[in-house]
Structures are given as structure tokens and as C-alpha cells.
Amino acid sequence: MNIIIQKFGGTSVATEELRERVAKKVICSKEEGKAPVVVVSAIGRSGDPYATDTLIGLANRAFKEQSSRELDMIMACGEVISAVIMANTIKALGYEAVALSGFQAGIITDKYHGDAEVVQVDCEPILNLIKEGKIPVVTGFQGATMAGDITTLGRGGSDTTAAILGEALKADIVEIYTDVDGVMTADPRLVPEAKVIDNICYDEIYQMAEDGAKIVHPRAVEIARRGSLTLKIKNTFSDAPGTIINGNMGFKGSSYRNANEDNLLTAIAHKNGITQFTVSFNEDSVEESEKFMNELTNKHISIDLINFFTDRKVFTVDEKNAEKLELLLKSLGYKFKVTEGCSKITAIGHKIRGVPGVMARIVKALASQDVKILQSSDSHTTISCLVKQSDMEKAVNALHQEFNLSR
Ligand code: ADP
Ligand code: MG
């Protein structure tokens, strides 16, 4: 059936002129004999009248206590407005288009309001529209429970909608349109010389997304990998070729033995809004550690950058969980130290596996900019450093330059 999913983010549908540009891209696919299924985010970014954050603000201003069920209902409105306007824009250009909410598009989720997971997709409504020659325009970021309650899929949820529909409809490709030329070696807002990556494998982009690169949601990458679906990140504002996401790392033993070789790293990602905790332990017992971890689990506090020592445990949490954690630690009588306002900088590259000297280069590059490393951790394909948020931009640029990523 040649189905192609075309997802457009908030900035891509922000003005009438842009929406017409978007409509023409969709029509162009149809003219090429493909069956486009459009997914849209809410119009604009934070501060714009119909953006998701604006709707949340409206709900929070009006009512102190907000149930997650009703919050999902109001948050879902942004995409509904966007889908209707987009369908109308396509129709005005002489093509038949039909706006669908997540529920109308057959997207069924579990009951976890605010961060629901898709459990099932009924493809019939969309397939029927395609058979009738119409262009379905689906609201991103949302679905509904079996009982018909509206749910949302969490931040970046429109990417998830696009990937889920791509998988369910067996699309040839999922195109994600945004405001930059593709996946880049770092966030171009911070690193002006960041370069577009033409082709990247699922593992690396997943790692980048997990470590803060907002360009695509990690859950969308996970779904794409599961269904061997090709994702393409493209710019709505230009005709740049974009980035193709597919395939695995194909690692069969590194031919890289020297940390000074070129192309050792793929990208630098960063994540702000992190708080570091150092919790003292008098007693180094398994029971004590287990009790501590259970308390965190019960309060749904997930921790990162975990370094456990005999007398202390050092880790980070998202700053929105910091107050909750402080209260918990106080109530349990722990002694602890809190460092607020941190950022995690992550160097990503599957070629660094087993190559000695990469960390030495990172330490040297950060030291040359007077950036202090508060903590570090690594995996086979990543090295992360925690730094003060005020040092973040300097740190990302220093690493980008050290590893010649703009070449
Ligand atoms: P959309 O509203 O289209 O979903 P997002 O704001 O979610 O757009 O994602 C696009 C933004 O991601 C870009 O404007 C860019 O600043 C940011 N970004 C962060 N890291 C990267 C990266 N490595 N490559 C490209 N863009 C990145
Ligand atoms: Mg996004």
C-alpha cells in the first residue's frame, strides 16, 4: 500500500505559511503514489496559545488539585486543534483529508494517565480512509483506554504515535519533520558548528535521546527498532536530505585501538535539570542498601549515575524529584549532601568500546575549560560526566572540538 507516516512537530505547524508548506509535502507524497498518514503535534511551543504547556498552565491556574485524567483531557486538545487545522489546510489545496483523534485512529493505551503506553492499534479506521483516497491526519501524543478515557503518551509523545502507526500499518518509512536539518553531532543551539549525521543506527540515536538529545523520543526509537522500521529526521524549513535511522551497530570487534583516531565519537548529548545526592552510610550491609533502594522504588524515584561506596552512595535524580527525595531521606534519618543545578554531558560512539585513552581526552578537554567533573560513569558505548549547569555549554563545545565532530 506504500504507506508513509509524516509527523510534524509543533514548530513545523506554527504558522499558516508553514502549515501550507507541510500540506504541500504531504500532497507531494500522495502525488508520488504513496499513501501518506499525517501525525501532528500541538501548534507552536511553550507560550503559544494552543501549545501543550499553555493548556497545562490554564488547567493549573484554574484548579489547585488536578486529576491526571482531566489533565490528559485538556492536554489532548492541543493536538486535536492542530489536526483539524491541518486537515482543513490540505482540503483547501484540493485533496481530501480527515482529522482523527488518537481514539478515532484506533490507538488504545493502558490507564497510566500522563505517561500511557500503547497496547493495541486498530488499523481499520485509517486503512478505510486510505482506501477511499483520503489523507488521515492523526493527533500525536494521545490515545484512549479501552473504556474510552483519553490518555497522553508523555513528552515527545507525537514521535511515539508516528512510530506506533508506522509499525501497525507496516509503513515503508516514518518521516519526522522538525526545525533542524537532521540528527546532529550536538544540539545546534549550543554548538553552531554541529554537523548533520547522514545515517545513524538505532542504538546510538536511542542513547542520544535517552541522554537528552530532544530531536526524537527514545520510545519512538525503541518501537522502530522492534519493528525494523526506518525513521527519517527531516527539516520542514529546508529541503536538506535529513538523517536516516536504521540498522544495528554491527560490532564485531573494534578496529579502533587508538583514542586519537578520527570519527571515534558520534555525538555529544546533554541533559539539564539534574540534582546530585551523596548519602552517608554508617554500616556497609546488603540489607541496608536493599532497604534504601526499596524506599526509592516505593516512592517512584528513579536514580541515575549511580556510584556506590562502602560509606556512601552517590547518584543523581531529575530535579523534579529532588524535593520528594530530600523529604524521604530526612524522614528516614539519613545524612546527605545535595548539589543542585547540574547537567549530564554524554559522549556517544559505538567505536569507543575497549579503546583506551578516551576518558583521558575528555578529562583534558574539560580541564582546559576549567570545567569540574562532579561525577562520571560509562558503558561500552558512552561516557557521561556530571558538571554544573553553568558549565554545560562550555563542556559540550569542548568535547565536540576535542573529538573533531564538526569535520
Ligand atoms: P519538535 O517540536 O519538532 O518535536 P523538538 O524541539 O522536540 O522539535 O526537537 C528538535 C530540537 O532538538 C532542535 O531544535 C534542537 O535544538 C534539539 N536537539 C537537541 N539535540 C540535538 C541533536 N543532536 N541534533 C539535532 N537537534 C537536536
Ligand atoms: Mg519533539
XYZ file of C-alpha atoms and ligand atoms in Angstrom:
435
model
C 0.000 0.000 0.000
C 3.116 2.235 0.171
C 2.138 3.838 3.462
C 4.358 6.668 4.625
C 3.976 8.293 8.055
C 4.770 12.005 8.084
C 4.985 13.552 11.552
C 5.244 17.294 12.051
C 6.371 18.829 15.347
C 4.949 21.958 16.991
C 7.199 24.498 15.286
C 6.505 22.923 11.883
C 2.799 23.784 12.087
C 3.146 27.097 13.935
C 2.022 29.495 11.169
C -0.387 29.448 8.238
C 2.525 29.695 5.819
C 4.274 26.708 7.423
C 1.096 24.647 7.505
C 0.716 25.223 3.784
C 4.327 24.095 3.324
C 3.519 20.974 5.365
C 0.341 20.298 3.361
C 2.332 20.527 0.122
C 4.888 17.997 1.390
C 2.028 15.607 2.217
C 0.333 16.176 -1.135
C 3.658 15.624 -2.877
C 3.874 12.152 -1.260
C 0.361 11.367 -2.429
C 1.153 12.535 -5.943
C 4.171 10.186 -5.927
C 1.750 7.293 -5.425
C 2.315 6.864 -1.690
C -0.380 6.770 0.984
C 0.580 9.463 3.499
C -0.658 9.270 7.092
C -0.030 12.583 8.838
C 0.698 12.930 12.574
C 0.728 16.396 14.131
C 1.816 17.913 17.439
C 0.103 20.880 19.092
C 0.666 24.198 17.347
C 3.756 26.145 18.475
C 5.964 25.967 21.532
C 5.551 26.967 25.167
C 3.773 30.333 25.378
C 1.812 29.952 22.143
C -1.982 29.895 22.683
C -2.642 26.256 21.739
C 0.665 24.706 22.829
C 0.573 21.860 25.364
C 2.335 23.894 28.088
C -0.198 26.697 27.698
C -3.076 24.246 28.209
C -1.394 22.760 31.287
C -0.916 26.304 32.643
C -4.592 27.044 32.097
C -5.642 23.928 33.979
C -3.177 24.522 36.827
C -4.139 28.175 37.191
C -7.800 27.394 37.443
C -7.607 24.480 39.861
C -5.099 23.570 42.551
C -5.963 19.904 42.554
C -5.878 18.494 39.064
C -6.699 14.857 38.425
C -4.421 13.213 35.874
C -7.476 12.048 33.953
C -8.758 15.595 33.391
C -5.241 16.914 32.794
C -4.910 14.388 29.950
C -8.226 15.577 28.522
C -7.088 19.186 28.376
C -3.579 18.343 27.150
C -5.008 16.290 24.288
C -6.856 19.366 22.973
C -3.701 20.946 21.500
C -3.248 18.114 19.006
C -6.973 17.992 18.230
C -6.900 21.661 17.223
C -3.742 21.091 15.195
C -5.162 18.037 13.353
C -8.352 19.873 12.391
C -6.447 22.902 11.120
C -4.004 20.701 9.211
C -6.794 18.635 7.614
C -8.505 21.878 6.577
C -5.257 23.201 5.086
C -4.892 20.050 2.969
C -8.546 20.238 1.906
C -8.134 23.872 0.891
C -5.474 22.695 -1.574
C -7.992 20.357 -3.206
C -7.230 16.997 -1.530
C -9.486 15.032 0.785
C -8.263 14.833 4.385
C -9.884 13.666 7.629
C -8.773 14.646 11.146
C -8.724 11.808 13.701
C -8.163 11.879 17.461
C -5.979 9.117 18.895
C -9.092 7.194 19.871
C -10.680 7.626 16.442
C -7.421 6.423 14.904
C -7.704 3.190 16.923
C -4.848 3.865 19.372
C -5.624 2.016 22.618
C -3.408 2.537 25.672
C -3.113 1.367 29.265
C -4.548 3.512 32.074
C -1.380 5.386 33.121
C -2.539 8.947 32.543
C 0.246 11.312 31.524
C 2.604 8.513 30.504
C 0.396 5.891 28.928
C 1.718 3.075 26.816
C 0.055 1.919 23.612
C -1.212 -1.635 23.979
C -3.067 -2.067 20.721
C -3.757 -0.320 17.431
C -6.906 -0.982 15.426
C -5.764 -0.109 11.902
C -9.185 -0.260 10.298
C -10.236 3.399 10.596
C -7.016 4.622 8.951
C -6.914 1.858 6.312
C -10.532 2.597 5.358
C -9.738 6.267 4.813
C -6.701 5.371 2.696
C -8.832 3.024 0.572
C -11.231 5.906 -0.017
C -8.314 8.002 -1.254
C -8.393 10.301 1.771
C -5.451 11.565 3.819
C -5.778 10.733 7.538
C -4.441 13.470 9.861
C -3.930 11.939 13.299
C -3.384 13.763 16.593
C 0.004 12.888 18.032
C 0.748 12.267 21.721
C -2.535 10.591 22.646
C -4.737 7.550 22.692
C -7.569 6.256 24.850
C -8.145 3.414 27.250
C -10.458 0.523 26.339
C -13.137 2.386 28.308
C -12.693 5.481 26.132
C -10.844 7.718 28.612
C -8.370 9.986 26.830
C -4.726 9.359 27.725
C -1.464 11.065 26.735
C 1.844 9.380 25.979
C 4.280 11.675 27.803
C 6.651 14.339 26.485
C 7.714 13.767 22.889
C 4.667 11.519 22.549
C 3.922 12.533 18.957
C 7.122 10.793 17.861
C 5.783 7.704 19.627
C 2.451 7.998 17.788
C 4.287 8.192 14.460
C 6.394 5.103 15.227
C 3.429 3.129 16.605
C 1.351 3.857 13.497
C 4.348 3.052 11.289
C 4.694 -0.319 12.954
C 0.971 -1.145 12.987
C 0.330 -0.026 9.406
C 3.571 -1.627 8.150
C 4.672 1.687 6.688
C 7.669 1.851 4.368
C 9.115 4.740 6.313
C 8.349 7.145 9.172
C 9.392 10.711 8.442
C 9.775 13.006 11.451
C 9.832 16.654 10.416
C 11.278 19.241 12.781
C 13.160 22.565 12.797
C 16.737 21.333 12.189
C 18.375 19.532 9.244
C 18.534 16.140 10.964
C 20.251 14.412 13.857
C 23.394 16.432 14.535
C 26.663 15.811 16.348
C 25.358 18.052 19.189
C 22.414 20.368 19.792
C 22.959 23.110 17.162
C 21.532 25.666 19.592
C 24.659 25.159 21.708
C 27.238 24.163 19.123
C 26.917 26.259 15.957
C 29.363 24.047 14.029
C 27.485 20.820 14.830
C 27.183 18.642 11.732
C 24.283 16.597 10.368
C 24.749 12.825 10.692
C 23.552 11.213 7.435
C 22.916 7.770 8.832
C 22.762 6.542 12.413
C 21.891 3.162 13.932
C 19.071 2.597 16.427
C 21.421 2.038 19.369
C 23.294 5.290 19.009
C 20.259 7.501 18.452
C 18.495 5.741 21.320
C 21.443 6.512 23.580
C 21.486 10.135 22.405
C 17.745 10.508 23.009
C 17.973 8.868 26.445
C 20.799 11.213 27.358
C 18.894 14.352 26.453
C 19.052 14.949 22.667
C 15.480 16.121 22.148
C 15.463 15.513 18.412
C 13.494 12.246 18.675
C 11.868 10.446 21.597
C 13.644 7.289 22.833
C 10.384 5.348 22.902
C 9.863 6.039 19.196
C 13.346 4.653 18.505
C 12.569 1.571 20.574
C 9.398 0.902 18.594
C 11.219 1.458 15.301
C 13.956 -0.993 16.297
C 11.351 -3.549 17.390
C 9.628 -3.343 14.005
C 12.829 -2.785 11.913
C 11.197 0.415 10.760
C 13.264 3.107 9.062
C 12.943 6.563 10.623
C 13.967 9.681 8.776
C 14.511 13.015 10.533
C 13.934 15.934 8.175
C 13.661 19.714 8.275
C 10.273 21.256 7.489
C 12.011 24.549 6.774
C 14.530 23.289 4.208
C 14.993 20.605 1.574
C 18.040 19.085 3.304
C 18.249 15.281 2.870
C 17.994 14.636 6.637
C 19.133 11.680 8.747
C 18.225 8.050 8.179
C 17.855 5.915 11.302
C 18.019 2.162 10.833
C 20.178 -0.887 11.393
C 22.272 -2.061 14.282
C 25.814 -1.334 15.298
C 27.166 -4.447 13.643
C 30.004 -4.545 16.156
C 32.418 -7.384 15.515
C 35.478 -6.211 17.399
C 36.904 -2.761 17.195
C 39.455 -1.841 14.580
C 39.982 1.298 16.634
C 42.855 0.900 19.037
C 43.883 4.472 19.440
C 41.931 7.170 21.231
C 43.347 9.766 18.832
C 41.758 8.241 15.729
C 39.194 10.284 13.855
C 35.468 9.572 13.998
C 35.755 7.831 17.327
C 32.669 9.570 18.674
C 29.295 10.013 17.014
C 27.770 12.808 19.111
C 27.683 14.720 22.392
C 24.349 14.885 24.217
C 23.409 16.902 27.279
C 20.662 16.857 29.850
C 19.914 19.729 32.254
C 17.907 19.870 35.461
C 19.774 17.218 37.417
C 20.376 17.106 41.187
C 23.216 15.097 42.734
C 22.813 13.344 46.102
C 25.552 11.922 48.324
C 24.043 9.805 51.094
C 26.224 8.661 54.032
C 26.020 5.093 55.317
C 27.408 4.041 58.710
C 27.055 0.418 58.001
C 28.076 -1.384 54.792
C 25.454 -4.112 54.741
C 23.464 -5.607 51.901
C 20.261 -5.288 53.960
C 20.815 -1.568 54.476
C 21.420 -0.978 50.745
C 18.411 -3.081 49.839
C 16.192 -1.219 52.291
C 17.381 2.080 50.852
C 16.711 1.045 47.253
C 13.254 -0.283 48.157
C 12.332 3.054 49.715
C 13.243 4.804 46.447
C 11.281 2.304 44.385
C 8.201 2.706 46.577
C 8.299 6.466 46.029
C 8.821 6.003 42.231
C 12.146 7.852 42.344
C 14.466 6.654 39.620
C 18.171 7.332 40.029
C 20.997 7.690 37.526
C 24.821 7.961 37.504
C 24.963 5.539 40.407
C 28.255 5.111 42.312
C 28.014 3.020 45.499
C 30.865 3.037 48.038
C 31.120 1.348 51.426
C 30.450 4.562 53.359
C 28.274 6.485 50.885
C 26.064 6.265 47.838
C 26.349 8.938 45.159
C 23.683 9.278 42.469
C 21.545 11.793 40.599
C 17.818 12.378 40.202
C 15.747 14.550 37.917
C 15.348 17.896 39.712
C 11.579 17.465 39.814
C 12.084 14.522 42.180
C 14.715 16.239 44.385
C 12.355 17.699 46.975
C 10.472 14.429 47.360
C 13.781 12.606 47.856
C 15.048 15.129 50.404
C 11.886 14.697 52.451
C 12.213 10.921 52.260
C 15.878 10.920 53.320
C 15.125 13.254 56.245
C 12.229 11.090 57.402
C 14.493 8.022 57.319
C 17.222 9.829 59.289
C 19.968 9.709 56.654
C 22.823 12.235 56.500
C 23.170 13.558 52.966
C 24.522 16.306 50.744
C 22.623 17.846 47.830
C 24.159 19.545 44.755
C 21.527 21.299 42.681
C 21.753 22.698 39.148
C 23.784 20.008 37.402
C 23.940 18.801 33.794
C 24.921 15.429 32.425
C 27.141 15.530 29.350
C 27.389 12.269 27.422
C 29.858 11.313 24.708
C 28.328 8.625 22.472
C 30.040 6.348 19.978
C 29.976 2.608 19.435
C 33.599 2.713 18.333
C 34.893 3.695 21.797
C 34.300 0.169 23.065
C 37.568 -1.046 24.537
C 39.628 1.883 23.232
C 41.972 3.178 25.942
C 42.535 6.903 26.411
C 39.080 8.272 25.572
C 38.380 9.312 29.160
C 41.829 10.910 29.358
C 40.941 13.119 26.385
C 37.618 14.045 27.982
C 39.281 14.981 31.278
C 41.916 17.039 29.478
C 39.369 18.863 27.285
C 37.135 19.745 30.240
C 40.066 20.780 32.430
C 41.304 23.127 29.697
C 37.998 24.998 30.074
C 38.081 24.883 33.896
C 35.084 22.559 33.948
C 34.992 20.395 37.055
C 33.724 16.816 36.701
C 31.424 16.152 39.677
C 30.884 12.514 38.799
C 31.281 10.190 35.843
C 30.044 6.874 34.522
C 30.494 4.845 31.396
C 29.114 1.982 29.351
C 30.583 0.211 26.308
C 29.428 2.985 24.037
C 29.056 6.068 26.264
C 30.957 8.179 28.768
C 28.945 10.593 30.902
C 30.198 13.428 33.094
C 28.157 15.412 35.573
C 29.031 19.118 35.575
C 27.485 22.304 36.946
C 24.747 23.530 34.614
C 26.592 26.852 34.298
C 29.496 24.897 32.714
C 27.290 22.829 30.401
C 27.641 24.859 27.194
C 31.416 25.159 27.632
C 31.677 21.432 28.306
C 29.648 20.335 25.271
C 31.659 22.614 22.984
C 34.978 21.482 24.475
C 34.191 17.808 23.824
C 32.770 18.500 20.369
C 36.005 20.224 19.454
C 38.322 17.728 21.154
C 36.847 14.845 19.155
C 36.697 16.820 15.867
C 32.983 16.222 15.438
C 32.475 19.107 13.034
C 34.824 17.527 10.482
P 9.582 19.117 17.521
O 8.709 20.158 18.127
O 9.628 19.204 16.033
O 9.308 17.727 18.016
P 11.869 19.233 19.291
O 12.103 20.549 19.949
O 11.258 18.146 20.088
O 11.074 19.514 17.942
O 13.251 18.681 18.710
C 14.045 19.469 17.837
C 15.143 20.180 18.606
O 16.039 19.211 19.167
C 16.037 21.054 17.775
O 15.506 22.346 17.622
C 17.360 21.042 18.530
O 17.585 22.245 19.245
C 17.208 19.905 19.534
N 18.347 18.983 19.543
C 18.967 18.524 20.668
N 19.988 17.729 20.358
C 20.026 17.629 19.010
C 20.851 16.912 18.086
N 21.850 16.139 18.498
N 20.579 17.042 16.778
C 19.575 17.828 16.341
N 18.763 18.526 17.167
C 18.970 18.433 18.481
Mg 9.947 16.559 19.710
